Amino acid sequence: DYGRVINDRHVERVRRLITSTKGQVVAGGAAACDPAAHFVPPTIVTNPSVDDPLMQEEIFGPVLPILPYDNLEEAIEHVNKNDKPLALYVFGQDGKRVKQVLSCTSSGGACVNTGMDHVAESELPFGGVGASGMGRYHGHFGFEELSHARAVLRRQAFTPGWLLPPPPYKDFLYGAAVKLRITGLLPKPVALALRGAALALASLLVYLLARRFAV
């Protein structure tokens, strides 16, 4: 009833990861691999070399490499000196030490006292960071990731930005420069009212000039 690897090619790939390790196989092993049945036994490898393909490639198979450590700082250092993982799983009952691991490392996602469950939770974003992948999906997070946030800046017409010299500005002039060049010095309702009055006056002048020349 044990689950199978997708095809014989991947069985052979996982088998090579097991046979090439410099670590000690303490459970399972390559001898029980059966490409025809797409079977790889649950395998545990202790003390593998960090240069082993087993430690450098994504396994996608039932093989668990175990690296011992003397203190938590050593384990955190090992995580941080390699590419950022897609997921990080912390097991422990000491809340301070769990918090230390989470705050001192970076990963796409993380679980405490469980594994893989964050993938199935639709309310949590799932994705990597750095070498483990960019972007995230699930629910609203996926909607935001696959949507384009279009930036639109609307500047008031006839804003006398030419009154100020070009940037850079001194700190005390920055706020005034932004307001003058983008939003204008007057509140929007006042600016609209004055603009309307100016347009009405211009229309009146055009009308008066047209009547004079028509006579």
PDB file of C-alpha atoms in Angstrom:
ATOM      1  CA  ASP A   1       0.000   0.000   0.000  1.00  0.00           C
ATOM      2  CA  TYR A   2       3.052   2.286   0.105  1.00  0.00           C
ATOM      3  CA  GLY A   3       3.007   5.190  -2.387  1.00  0.00           C
ATOM      4  CA  ARG A   4       5.053   4.970  -5.589  1.00  0.00           C
ATOM      5  CA  VAL A   5       7.445   7.229  -7.454  1.00  0.00           C
ATOM      6  CA  ILE A   6       5.976   8.609 -10.680  1.00  0.00           C
ATOM      7  CA  ASN A   7       8.058   6.468 -13.111  1.00  0.00           C
ATOM      8  CA  ASP A   8      11.111   4.221 -13.395  1.00  0.00           C
ATOM      9  CA  ARG A   9      13.365   7.096 -14.517  1.00  0.00           C
ATOM     10  CA  HIS A  10      12.792   8.913 -11.248  1.00  0.00           C
ATOM     11  CA  VAL A  11      13.268   5.708  -9.282  1.00  0.00           C
ATOM     12  CA  GLU A  12      16.706   5.432 -10.865  1.00  0.00           C
ATOM     13  CA  ARG A  13      17.418   9.108 -10.133  1.00  0.00           C
ATOM     14  CA  VAL A  14      16.571   8.699  -6.424  1.00  0.00           C
ATOM     15  CA  ARG A  15      18.536   5.440  -6.291  1.00  0.00           C
ATOM     16  CA  ARG A  16      21.637   7.249  -7.594  1.00  0.00           C
ATOM     17  CA  LEU A  17      21.228   9.878  -4.881  1.00  0.00           C
ATOM     18  CA  ILE A  18      21.297   7.112  -2.290  1.00  0.00           C
ATOM     19  CA  THR A  19      24.249   5.204  -3.758  1.00  0.00           C
ATOM     20  CA  SER A  20      26.384   8.329  -4.264  1.00  0.00           C
ATOM     21  CA  THR A  21      26.146   9.624  -0.708  1.00  0.00           C
ATOM     22  CA  LYS A  22      29.121   9.533   1.640  1.00  0.00           C
ATOM     23  CA  GLY A  23      26.736   9.187   4.565  1.00  0.00           C
ATOM     24  CA  GLN A  24      25.505   6.024   6.278  1.00  0.00           C
ATOM     25  CA  VAL A  25      22.243   4.439   5.160  1.00  0.00           C
ATOM     26  CA  VAL A  26      20.553   3.331   8.389  1.00  0.00           C
ATOM     27  CA  ALA A  27      17.134   2.430   6.961  1.00  0.00           C
ATOM     28  CA  GLY A  28      15.876   1.430   3.538  1.00  0.00           C
ATOM     29  CA  GLY A  29      18.516   1.780   0.850  1.00  0.00           C
ATOM     30  CA  ALA A  30      19.150   1.418  -2.855  1.00  0.00           C
ATOM     31  CA  ALA A  31      19.061  -2.405  -2.844  1.00  0.00           C
ATOM     32  CA  ALA A  32      15.299  -2.435  -2.315  1.00  0.00           C
ATOM     33  CA  CYS A  33      14.558   0.009  -5.151  1.00  0.00           C
ATOM     34  CA  ASP A  34      12.366  -1.522  -7.853  1.00  0.00           C
ATOM     35  CA  PRO A  35      12.130   0.583 -11.045  1.00  0.00           C
ATOM     36  CA  ALA A  36       9.541  -1.724 -12.592  1.00  0.00           C
ATOM     37  CA  ALA A  37       7.238  -1.275  -9.587  1.00  0.00           C
ATOM     38  CA  HIS A  38       8.150   2.435  -9.238  1.00  0.00           C
ATOM     39  CA  PHE A  39       9.174   1.655  -5.654  1.00  0.00           C
ATOM     40  CA  VAL A  40      11.751   3.352  -3.423  1.00  0.00           C
ATOM     41  CA  PRO A  41      11.743   2.281   0.237  1.00  0.00           C
ATOM     42  CA  PRO A  42      11.663   4.920   2.983  1.00  0.00           C
ATOM     43  CA  THR A  43      15.361   5.643   3.435  1.00  0.00           C
ATOM     44  CA  ILE A  44      17.292   7.453   6.169  1.00  0.00           C
ATOM     45  CA  VAL A  45      20.861   8.644   5.592  1.00  0.00           C
ATOM     46  CA  THR A  46      22.907  10.007   8.510  1.00  0.00           C
ATOM     47  CA  ASN A  47      25.976  12.251   8.263  1.00  0.00           C
ATOM     48  CA  PRO A  48      25.907  12.847   4.494  1.00  0.00           C
ATOM     49  CA  SER A  49      28.516  15.169   3.065  1.00  0.00           C
ATOM     50  CA  VAL A  50      27.183  18.626   2.280  1.00  0.00           C
ATOM     51  CA  ASP A  51      28.691  18.116  -1.186  1.00  0.00           C
ATOM     52  CA  ASP A  52      26.675  14.955  -1.846  1.00  0.00           C
ATOM     53  CA  PRO A  53      24.125  15.209  -4.695  1.00  0.00           C
ATOM     54  CA  LEU A  54      21.641  14.136  -2.013  1.00  0.00           C
ATOM     55  CA  MET A  55      22.278  17.466  -0.271  1.00  0.00           C
ATOM     56  CA  GLN A  56      22.540  19.579  -3.411  1.00  0.00           C
ATOM     57  CA  GLU A  57      19.530  18.459  -5.458  1.00  0.00           C
ATOM     58  CA  GLU A  58      15.804  18.321  -4.826  1.00  0.00           C
ATOM     59  CA  ILE A  59      15.077  14.729  -3.807  1.00  0.00           C
ATOM     60  CA  PHE A  60      11.381  14.272  -4.654  1.00  0.00           C
ATOM     61  CA  GLY A  61      11.479  10.838  -3.074  1.00  0.00           C
ATOM     62  CA  PRO A  62      11.214   9.115   0.328  1.00  0.00           C
ATOM     63  CA  VAL A  63      14.800   9.808   1.401  1.00  0.00           C
ATOM     64  CA  LEU A  64      15.609  11.732   4.596  1.00  0.00           C
ATOM     65  CA  PRO A  65      19.203  12.950   5.105  1.00  0.00           C
ATOM     66  CA  ILE A  66      20.061  13.783   8.723  1.00  0.00           C
ATOM     67  CA  LEU A  67      22.867  16.146   9.760  1.00  0.00           C
ATOM     68  CA  PRO A  68      23.709  16.206  13.481  1.00  0.00           C
ATOM     69  CA  TYR A  69      24.533  19.481  15.244  1.00  0.00           C
ATOM     70  CA  ASP A  70      25.973  20.405  18.648  1.00  0.00           C
ATOM     71  CA  ASN A  71      23.945  23.558  19.235  1.00  0.00           C
ATOM     72  CA  LEU A  72      21.073  25.462  17.650  1.00  0.00           C
ATOM     73  CA  GLU A  73      23.330  28.234  16.367  1.00  0.00           C
ATOM     74  CA  GLU A  74      25.240  25.655  14.310  1.00  0.00           C
ATOM     75  CA  ALA A  75      22.009  24.430  12.707  1.00  0.00           C
ATOM     76  CA  ILE A  76      20.908  27.998  11.921  1.00  0.00           C
ATOM     77  CA  GLU A  77      24.323  28.747  10.399  1.00  0.00           C
ATOM     78  CA  HIS A  78      24.008  25.713   8.129  1.00  0.00           C
ATOM     79  CA  VAL A  79      20.610  26.884   6.880  1.00  0.00           C
ATOM     80  CA  ASN A  80      21.819  30.433   6.260  1.00  0.00           C
ATOM     81  CA  LYS A  81      24.981  29.555   4.352  1.00  0.00           C
ATOM     82  CA  ASN A  82      23.003  27.663   1.697  1.00  0.00           C
ATOM     83  CA  ASP A  83      20.265  28.722  -0.723  1.00  0.00           C
ATOM     84  CA  LYS A  84      17.036  29.762   0.953  1.00  0.00           C
ATOM     85  CA  PRO A  85      14.702  26.760   1.180  1.00  0.00           C
ATOM     86  CA  LEU A  86      11.152  26.526  -0.119  1.00  0.00           C
ATOM     87  CA  ALA A  87      10.023  25.373   3.329  1.00  0.00           C
ATOM     88  CA  LEU A  88      11.535  25.161   6.795  1.00  0.00           C
ATOM     89  CA  TYR A  89      10.155  22.827   9.481  1.00  0.00           C
ATOM     90  CA  VAL A  90      10.934  23.382  13.162  1.00  0.00           C
ATOM     91  CA  PHE A  91      10.158  20.749  15.768  1.00  0.00           C
ATOM     92  CA  GLY A  92      10.353  21.555  19.457  1.00  0.00           C
ATOM     93  CA  GLN A  93       8.481  22.524  22.601  1.00  0.00           C
ATOM     94  CA  ASP A  94      10.710  25.449  23.621  1.00  0.00           C
ATOM     95  CA  GLY A  95       8.943  28.524  22.242  1.00  0.00           C
ATOM     96  CA  LYS A  96      12.022  30.748  22.537  1.00  0.00           C
ATOM     97  CA  ARG A  97      14.167  28.367  20.505  1.00  0.00           C
ATOM     98  CA  VAL A  98      11.451  27.947  17.880  1.00  0.00           C
ATOM     99  CA  LYS A  99      11.202  31.742  17.644  1.00  0.00           C
ATOM    100  CA  GLN A 100      15.001  31.961  17.332  1.00  0.00           C
ATOM    101  CA  VAL A 101      15.006  29.619  14.336  1.00  0.00           C
ATOM    102  CA  LEU A 102      12.155  31.463  12.615  1.00  0.00           C
ATOM    103  CA  SER A 103      13.615  34.937  13.243  1.00  0.00           C
ATOM    104  CA  CYS A 104      17.185  34.038  12.248  1.00  0.00           C
ATOM    105  CA  THR A 105      16.438  32.212   8.988  1.00  0.00           C
ATOM    106  CA  SER A 106      14.627  32.915   5.740  1.00  0.00           C
ATOM    107  CA  SER A 107      12.482  30.488   3.785  1.00  0.00           C
ATOM    108  CA  GLY A 108       9.526  30.451   1.434  1.00  0.00           C
ATOM    109  CA  GLY A 109       7.259  29.071   4.154  1.00  0.00           C
ATOM    110  CA  ALA A 110       7.618  27.486   7.568  1.00  0.00           C
ATOM    111  CA  CYS A 111       5.831  25.012   9.836  1.00  0.00           C
ATOM    112  CA  VAL A 112       6.232  24.333  13.540  1.00  0.00           C
ATOM    113  CA  ASN A 113       5.869  20.731  14.741  1.00  0.00           C
ATOM    114  CA  THR A 114       4.480  19.621  11.385  1.00  0.00           C
ATOM    115  CA  GLY A 115       5.464  19.475   7.750  1.00  0.00           C
ATOM    116  CA  MET A 116       3.781  20.293   4.450  1.00  0.00           C
ATOM    117  CA  ASP A 117       0.540  21.412   6.099  1.00  0.00           C
ATOM    118  CA  HIS A 118       1.090  25.039   5.070  1.00  0.00           C
ATOM    119  CA  VAL A 119       0.778  23.976   1.414  1.00  0.00           C
ATOM    120  CA  ALA A 120      -2.798  22.790   1.933  1.00  0.00           C
ATOM    121  CA  GLU A 121      -3.896  25.873   3.877  1.00  0.00           C
ATOM    122  CA  SER A 122      -5.629  28.153   1.366  1.00  0.00           C
ATOM    123  CA  GLU A 123      -5.459  31.165   3.697  1.00  0.00           C
ATOM    124  CA  LEU A 124      -1.643  31.137   3.711  1.00  0.00           C
ATOM    125  CA  PRO A 125       0.553  32.259   0.801  1.00  0.00           C
ATOM    126  CA  PHE A 126       2.678  29.497  -0.707  1.00  0.00           C
ATOM    127  CA  GLY A 127       5.868  30.260  -2.601  1.00  0.00           C
ATOM    128  CA  GLY A 128       9.626  30.445  -2.408  1.00  0.00           C
ATOM    129  CA  VAL A 129      12.237  33.108  -1.948  1.00  0.00           C
ATOM    130  CA  GLY A 130      15.484  33.530  -3.858  1.00  0.00           C
ATOM    131  CA  ALA A 131      16.721  30.247  -5.340  1.00  0.00           C
ATOM    132  CA  SER A 132      13.625  28.371  -4.134  1.00  0.00           C
ATOM    133  CA  GLY A 133      11.378  30.471  -6.369  1.00  0.00           C
ATOM    134  CA  MET A 134       9.729  33.868  -6.497  1.00  0.00           C
ATOM    135  CA  GLY A 135       6.082  34.772  -6.120  1.00  0.00           C
ATOM    136  CA  ARG A 136       3.232  33.281  -4.112  1.00  0.00           C
ATOM    137  CA  TYR A 137      -0.233  31.907  -4.644  1.00  0.00           C
ATOM    138  CA  HIS A 138      -3.353  30.731  -2.763  1.00  0.00           C
ATOM    139  CA  GLY A 139      -6.503  32.797  -2.448  1.00  0.00           C
ATOM    140  CA  HIS A 140      -6.121  36.555  -2.345  1.00  0.00           C
ATOM    141  CA  PHE A 141      -2.323  36.247  -2.423  1.00  0.00           C
ATOM    142  CA  GLY A 142      -2.457  34.501  -5.790  1.00  0.00           C
ATOM    143  CA  PHE A 143      -4.871  37.131  -7.107  1.00  0.00           C
ATOM    144  CA  GLU A 144      -2.435  39.890  -6.133  1.00  0.00           C
ATOM    145  CA  GLU A 145       0.559  38.009  -7.514  1.00  0.00           C
ATOM    146  CA  LEU A 146      -1.040  37.492 -10.925  1.00  0.00           C
ATOM    147  CA  SER A 147      -2.542  40.988 -11.124  1.00  0.00           C
ATOM    148  CA  HIS A 148      -0.815  44.141 -12.265  1.00  0.00           C
ATOM    149  CA  ALA A 149      -0.965  47.065  -9.846  1.00  0.00           C
ATOM    150  CA  ARG A 150      -1.120  49.976 -12.282  1.00  0.00           C
ATOM    151  CA  ALA A 151       0.178  53.262 -10.912  1.00  0.00           C
ATOM    152  CA  VAL A 152      -1.605  56.422 -12.118  1.00  0.00           C
ATOM    153  CA  LEU A 153      -0.559  59.917 -11.044  1.00  0.00           C
ATOM    154  CA  ARG A 154      -2.895  62.742 -12.044  1.00  0.00           C
ATOM    155  CA  ARG A 155      -1.429  66.231 -11.976  1.00  0.00           C
ATOM    156  CA  GLN A 156      -3.567  69.347 -11.793  1.00  0.00           C
ATOM    157  CA  ALA A 157      -3.583  71.363 -14.991  1.00  0.00           C
ATOM    158  CA  PHE A 158      -2.003  74.811 -15.023  1.00  0.00           C
ATOM    159  CA  THR A 159       0.068  74.057 -11.916  1.00  0.00           C
ATOM    160  CA  PRO A 160       2.904  76.609 -11.882  1.00  0.00           C
ATOM    161  CA  GLY A 161       5.693  74.105 -11.354  1.00  0.00           C
ATOM    162  CA  TRP A 162       8.051  76.388 -13.269  1.00  0.00           C
ATOM    163  CA  LEU A 163       8.138  78.675 -10.250  1.00  0.00           C
ATOM    164  CA  LEU A 164      10.467  76.234  -8.503  1.00  0.00           C
ATOM    165  CA  PRO A 165      13.974  75.310  -9.628  1.00  0.00           C
ATOM    166  CA  PRO A 166      14.535  71.681 -10.690  1.00  0.00           C
ATOM    167  CA  PRO A 167      15.379  69.023  -8.045  1.00  0.00           C
ATOM    168  CA  PRO A 168      17.157  68.266  -5.798  1.00  0.00           C
ATOM    169  CA  TYR A 169      15.452  70.345  -3.118  1.00  0.00           C
ATOM    170  CA  LYS A 170      16.488  71.103   0.399  1.00  0.00           C
ATOM    171  CA  ASP A 171      14.497  69.264   3.053  1.00  0.00           C
ATOM    172  CA  PHE A 172      12.370  72.273   3.965  1.00  0.00           C
ATOM    173  CA  LEU A 173      11.410  72.784   0.306  1.00  0.00           C
ATOM    174  CA  TYR A 174      10.572  69.181  -0.489  1.00  0.00           C
ATOM    175  CA  GLY A 175       6.969  69.214   0.771  1.00  0.00           C
ATOM    176  CA  ALA A 176       6.239  72.511  -0.962  1.00  0.00           C
ATOM    177  CA  ALA A 177       7.824  71.265  -4.178  1.00  0.00           C
ATOM    178  CA  VAL A 178       5.697  68.098  -4.218  1.00  0.00           C
ATOM    179  CA  LYS A 179       2.518  70.036  -3.475  1.00  0.00           C
ATOM    180  CA  LEU A 180       3.228  72.694  -6.087  1.00  0.00           C
ATOM    181  CA  ARG A 181       4.290  70.325  -8.855  1.00  0.00           C
ATOM    182  CA  ILE A 182       1.673  67.597  -8.337  1.00  0.00           C
ATOM    183  CA  THR A 183      -1.318  68.538  -6.212  1.00  0.00           C
ATOM    184  CA  GLY A 184      -1.237  72.317  -6.535  1.00  0.00           C
ATOM    185  CA  LEU A 185      -1.256  74.826  -3.711  1.00  0.00           C
ATOM    186  CA  LEU A 186      -5.049  75.141  -3.525  1.00  0.00           C
ATOM    187  CA  PRO A 187      -7.510  72.495  -2.325  1.00  0.00           C
ATOM    188  CA  LYS A 188      -9.074  70.599  -5.202  1.00  0.00           C
ATOM    189  CA  PRO A 189     -12.618  72.099  -4.845  1.00  0.00           C
ATOM    190  CA  VAL A 190     -11.201  75.638  -4.831  1.00  0.00           C
ATOM    191  CA  ALA A 191      -8.950  74.888  -7.778  1.00  0.00           C
ATOM    192  CA  LEU A 192     -11.882  73.465  -9.749  1.00  0.00           C
ATOM    193  CA  ALA A 193     -14.052  76.478  -8.946  1.00  0.00           C
ATOM    194  CA  LEU A 194     -11.346  78.910 -10.055  1.00  0.00           C
ATOM    195  CA  ARG A 195     -10.733  76.889 -13.194  1.00  0.00           C
ATOM    196  CA  GLY A 196     -14.432  77.006 -13.991  1.00  0.00           C
ATOM    197  CA  ALA A 197     -14.523  80.753 -13.411  1.00  0.00           C
ATOM    198  CA  ALA A 198     -11.503  81.207 -15.671  1.00  0.00           C
ATOM    199  CA  LEU A 199     -13.125  79.175 -18.429  1.00  0.00           C
ATOM    200  CA  ALA A 200     -16.368  81.197 -18.082  1.00  0.00           C
ATOM    201  CA  LEU A 201     -14.410  84.463 -18.262  1.00  0.00           C
ATOM    202  CA  ALA A 202     -12.524  83.258 -21.310  1.00  0.00           C
ATOM    203  CA  SER A 203     -15.790  82.278 -22.994  1.00  0.00           C
ATOM    204  CA  LEU A 204     -17.241  85.703 -22.230  1.00  0.00           C
ATOM    205  CA  LEU A 205     -14.229  87.460 -23.724  1.00  0.00           C
ATOM    206  CA  VAL A 206     -14.459  85.357 -26.869  1.00  0.00           C
ATOM    207  CA  TYR A 207     -18.152  86.205 -27.165  1.00  0.00           C
ATOM    208  CA  LEU A 208     -17.546  89.946 -26.717  1.00  0.00           C
ATOM    209  CA  LEU A 209     -14.700  89.978 -29.243  1.00  0.00           C
ATOM    210  CA  ALA A 210     -16.822  88.046 -31.734  1.00  0.00           C
ATOM    211  CA  ARG A 211     -19.671  90.579 -31.426  1.00  0.00           C
ATOM    212  CA  ARG A 212     -17.321  93.547 -31.832  1.00  0.00           C
ATOM    213  CA  PHE A 213     -15.696  92.244 -34.980  1.00  0.00           C
ATOM    214  CA  ALA A 214     -19.051  91.118 -36.342  1.00  0.00           C
ATOM    215  CA  VAL A 215     -20.271  94.728 -36.204  1.00  0.00           C
TER     216      VAL A 215
END
